[in-house]
Coordinates of C-alpha atoms in Angstrom, one line a residue:
Chain U
E1 CA 86.2 186.1 102.8
P2 CA 84.0 187.4 99.4
E3 CA 85.4 185.2 96.6
V4 CA 85.0 185.2 92.7
T5 CA 82.6 181.9 91.6
Q6 CA 82.6 180.4 88.2
T7 CA 80.2 177.9 86.7
P8 CA 80.6 175.6 85.4
S9 CA 83.8 173.9 86.9
H10 CA 84.2 171.9 83.5
Q11 CA 82.3 172.5 80.4
V12 CA 82.6 170.0 77.3
T13 CA 81.2 171.0 74.0
Q14 CA 81.4 170.0 70.4
M15 CA 83.1 172.6 67.6
G16 CA 80.8 175.3 66.3
Q17 CA 78.7 175.0 69.1
E18 CA 78.2 178.1 71.6
V19 CA 79.2 178.0 75.1
I20 CA 78.4 180.9 78.0
L21 CA 80.7 180.8 80.8
R22 CA 79.3 181.5 84.0
C23 CA 81.4 184.0 86.8
V24 CA 79.8 185.7 89.9
P25 CA 81.9 188.7 91.0
I26 CA 82.8 189.7 94.1
S27 CA 79.3 191.8 95.4
N28 CA 80.8 195.5 95.9
H29 CA 83.2 195.3 92.7
L30 CA 82.7 196.9 89.5
Y31 CA 85.5 195.7 87.4
F32 CA 85.2 192.9 85.5
Y33 CA 87.9 190.7 83.2
W34 CA 88.4 187.9 81.7
Y35 CA 91.8 185.8 80.7
R36 CA 92.4 182.7 79.6
Q37 CA 95.0 180.2 79.9
I38 CA 95.6 177.3 77.4
L39 CA 97.6 173.8 78.3
G40 CA 100.9 174.8 79.2
Q41 CA 100.8 178.5 78.0
K42 CA 100.8 181.9 79.9
V43 CA 97.7 183.3 81.2
E44 CA 95.8 185.9 78.5
F45 CA 94.1 189.0 79.2
L46 CA 90.4 189.1 77.1
V47 CA 88.6 191.4 78.3
S48 CA 87.9 194.0 80.7
F49 CA 84.5 195.3 81.6
Y50 CA 83.3 198.7 83.2
N51 CA 79.6 200.7 84.0
N52 CA 78.6 197.9 80.9
E53 CA 80.9 198.4 78.5
I54 CA 83.9 197.2 77.6
S55 CA 86.7 199.3 78.7
E56 CA 89.0 197.4 77.2
K57 CA 89.9 194.1 75.1
S58 CA 92.8 192.0 73.2
E59 CA 93.8 190.8 69.8
I60 CA 92.4 187.3 70.7
F61 CA 88.6 189.1 71.7
D62 CA 87.5 188.8 68.5
D63 CA 83.6 188.5 67.0
Q64 CA 83.2 184.9 68.5
F65 CA 83.5 186.4 72.2
S66 CA 81.0 188.6 74.0
V67 CA 80.7 189.4 77.2
E68 CA 77.8 190.6 79.5
R69 CA 76.3 191.3 82.3
P70 CA 72.9 190.1 82.3
D71 CA 71.9 191.1 86.1
G72 CA 73.6 192.7 89.4
S73 CA 75.5 189.7 90.2
N74 CA 76.5 188.2 86.5
F75 CA 79.2 188.1 83.9
T76 CA 79.5 186.1 81.5
L77 CA 81.3 185.0 78.5
K78 CA 79.6 183.9 75.4
I79 CA 81.6 182.2 72.7
R80 CA 79.6 181.6 69.4
S81 CA 81.2 179.1 67.7
T82 CA 83.5 177.5 69.0
K83 CA 86.6 176.0 68.0
L84 CA 89.2 173.7 69.3
E85 CA 91.8 176.0 69.6
D86 CA 89.5 178.2 72.5
S87 CA 90.0 174.9 74.1
A88 CA 91.2 176.5 78.0
M89 CA 91.1 177.2 81.7
Y90 CA 88.7 180.3 81.6
F91 CA 89.4 182.8 84.8
C92 CA 87.3 185.7 85.6
A93 CA 88.0 188.6 87.8
S94 CA 87.3 191.3 89.4
S95 CA 88.4 194.3 91.1
Q96 CA 87.1 197.5 93.4
L97 CA 87.1 200.8 91.9
R98 CA 89.4 203.2 93.9
L99 CA 87.8 206.6 94.4
A100 CA 90.7 208.3 92.4
G101 CA 89.9 206.4 89.7
G102 CA 91.2 203.4 87.6
P103 CA 91.3 199.6 88.6
R104 CA 94.1 199.9 90.8
N105 CA 93.6 197.8 93.2
T106 CA 93.9 193.8 93.7
Q107 CA 92.1 191.7 91.1
Y108 CA 90.6 189.0 92.3
F109 CA 90.5 185.8 90.6
G110 CA 87.7 183.1 90.5
P111 CA 88.6 179.2 90.4
G112 CA 88.4 178.9 86.1
T113 CA 86.3 176.9 83.9
R114 CA 88.5 175.0 81.7
L115 CA 86.6 174.4 78.6
T116 CA 87.2 171.4 76.3
V117 CA 86.2 172.0 72.5
L118 CA 85.9 168.4 70.4
Chain Z
G1 CA 104.3 195.8 74.5
N2 CA 104.7 194.6 77.9
S3 CA 105.7 191.3 78.9
V4 CA 107.0 188.6 82.1
T5 CA 109.8 186.0 81.9
Q6 CA 110.2 183.4 84.9
M7 CA 112.7 180.5 85.0
E8 CA 111.8 177.3 83.7
G9 CA 110.1 175.0 86.0
P10 CA 109.2 172.5 87.3
V11 CA 110.8 173.0 90.7
T12 CA 111.1 170.6 93.4
L13 CA 112.7 171.6 96.7
S14 CA 113.0 169.5 100.4
E15 CA 111.2 171.1 103.1
E16 CA 113.1 173.7 104.8
A17 CA 115.0 174.5 101.5
F18 CA 115.3 178.2 100.0
L19 CA 113.3 178.9 97.3
T20 CA 114.1 181.6 94.4
I21 CA 111.9 181.7 91.3
N22 CA 113.5 184.6 89.0
C23 CA 111.1 187.3 86.9
T24 CA 111.7 189.7 84.6
Y25 CA 109.7 192.0 82.5
T26 CA 109.3 194.5 80.1
A27 CA 107.0 197.2 79.9
T28 CA 106.6 201.2 79.2
G29 CA 106.2 203.1 81.8
Y30 CA 106.2 202.5 85.3
P31 CA 104.1 199.3 85.8
S32 CA 102.8 197.4 89.1
L33 CA 104.2 194.0 89.9
F34 CA 102.5 191.2 91.3
W35 CA 102.8 187.2 92.3
Y36 CA 100.4 185.1 92.5
V37 CA 99.8 181.4 93.7
Q38 CA 97.3 179.1 92.3
Y39 CA 97.2 176.0 94.4
P40 CA 95.9 172.9 93.3
G41 CA 92.1 173.6 92.0
E42 CA 92.1 176.8 93.2
G43 CA 91.8 180.4 91.1
L44 CA 95.1 182.1 91.3
Q45 CA 95.3 184.3 95.0
L46 CA 97.5 187.6 95.2
L47 CA 100.2 186.5 97.3
L48 CA 102.5 190.2 97.0
K49 CA 102.7 193.3 95.1
A50 CA 105.0 196.1 94.6
T51 CA 103.8 199.3 92.3
K52 CA 107.4 201.5 92.7
A53 CA 110.7 201.1 92.2
D54 CA 112.6 199.7 95.3
D55 CA 109.4 198.9 97.3
K56 CA 109.2 194.9 98.7
G57 CA 106.5 193.0 99.1
S58 CA 106.0 190.8 101.5
N59 CA 103.7 188.0 102.1
K60 CA 103.5 184.4 104.1
G61 CA 107.2 184.8 104.4
F62 CA 107.9 185.1 100.5
E63 CA 109.5 188.4 99.1
A64 CA 110.0 190.1 96.4
T65 CA 111.7 193.2 95.6
Y66 CA 110.7 195.7 92.8
R67 CA 114.4 196.5 90.7
K68 CA 113.9 198.6 87.8
E69 CA 117.8 199.1 87.1
T70 CA 117.4 194.8 86.7
T71 CA 113.6 195.4 85.7
S72 CA 113.2 192.2 88.1
F73 CA 111.2 191.3 90.8
H74 CA 112.7 187.8 91.9
L75 CA 110.5 185.9 94.4
E76 CA 111.8 184.1 97.5
K77 CA 111.4 182.3 100.6
G78 CA 113.4 181.4 103.4
S79 CA 112.3 177.9 104.0
V80 CA 109.9 176.2 102.0
Q81 CA 106.6 174.0 103.3
V82 CA 105.0 171.1 102.2
S83 CA 102.2 173.5 101.8
D84 CA 103.6 175.6 99.5
S85 CA 103.8 173.6 96.6
A86 CA 101.6 175.3 94.1
V87 CA 101.8 177.3 90.7
Y88 CA 103.4 180.6 91.4
F89 CA 102.6 183.4 88.2
C90 CA 104.5 186.5 87.8
A91 CA 102.9 189.4 86.6
L92 CA 102.5 192.8 85.5
R93 CA 99.9 195.9 85.3
G94 CA 101.3 198.9 83.2
R95 CA 101.4 202.1 84.0
N96 CA 101.8 205.1 81.7
A97 CA 104.2 208.6 83.3
G98 CA 100.8 210.1 84.7
G99 CA 100.5 207.7 86.6
T100 CA 96.9 206.2 84.7
S101 CA 97.1 202.5 85.7
Y102 CA 96.2 200.0 82.4
G103 CA 93.9 197.5 84.3
K104 CA 95.1 194.1 82.7
L105 CA 97.5 192.1 84.0
T106 CA 100.2 190.5 82.3
F107 CA 101.5 187.2 83.4
G108 CA 104.6 185.3 82.9
Q109 CA 104.1 181.5 82.1
G110 CA 104.3 180.2 85.8
T111 CA 106.4 177.9 87.9
I112 CA 105.8 174.7 89.3
L113 CA 106.7 174.5 92.8
T114 CA 106.7 170.8 94.3
V115 CA 108.1 170.6 98.1
H116 CA 108.6 167.1 99.3
P117 CA 109.1 166.5 103.4

């Protein structure tokens, strides 16, 4: 069964450093998402991406964050200058576009990348 | 804005016990409702969903009914197994009166379930 993959599984970085989290969505999916979960808190939506542009973003997704689909398979989340409070589990998800339009189909999640900022 | 509230965990049960995990929501319009499960070391997997009032989602012995009058989507299973030990997340995806679906999911805080033999 196709699945969403994420690398690395765990990333440790120093405060102020840039990190890039990588995701490979399911191959025929067209909508891509990033979520994060700070330890002990809710899973929170960060951003959705379709047709090479951001379709929706939350207030968490400020100028320090960016997303990119650099090729036909990868979807990345970049944090330019990490802060301690960016420590969290980051989940990538993807969904297939239906003919009727709109991301109504199931979102399939990857296993997550645990980011630790020291 | 939209929000989801789940019962506080963790929940610890013996095998074959009855499970209920409560979930209530606040949303404008007509949301779709979901339960996701996360097994240790894995990503979030869709367990079941319901897209309109009175729909019942079911999968692997789990059930949840979309109750618009009580804005609830409680998860139930009649007889849990050790293999059901996981974290369970209730979530919603908003939709306006015109039926347009907003892609992002809004999650509850998750409930840890541990089932002992």
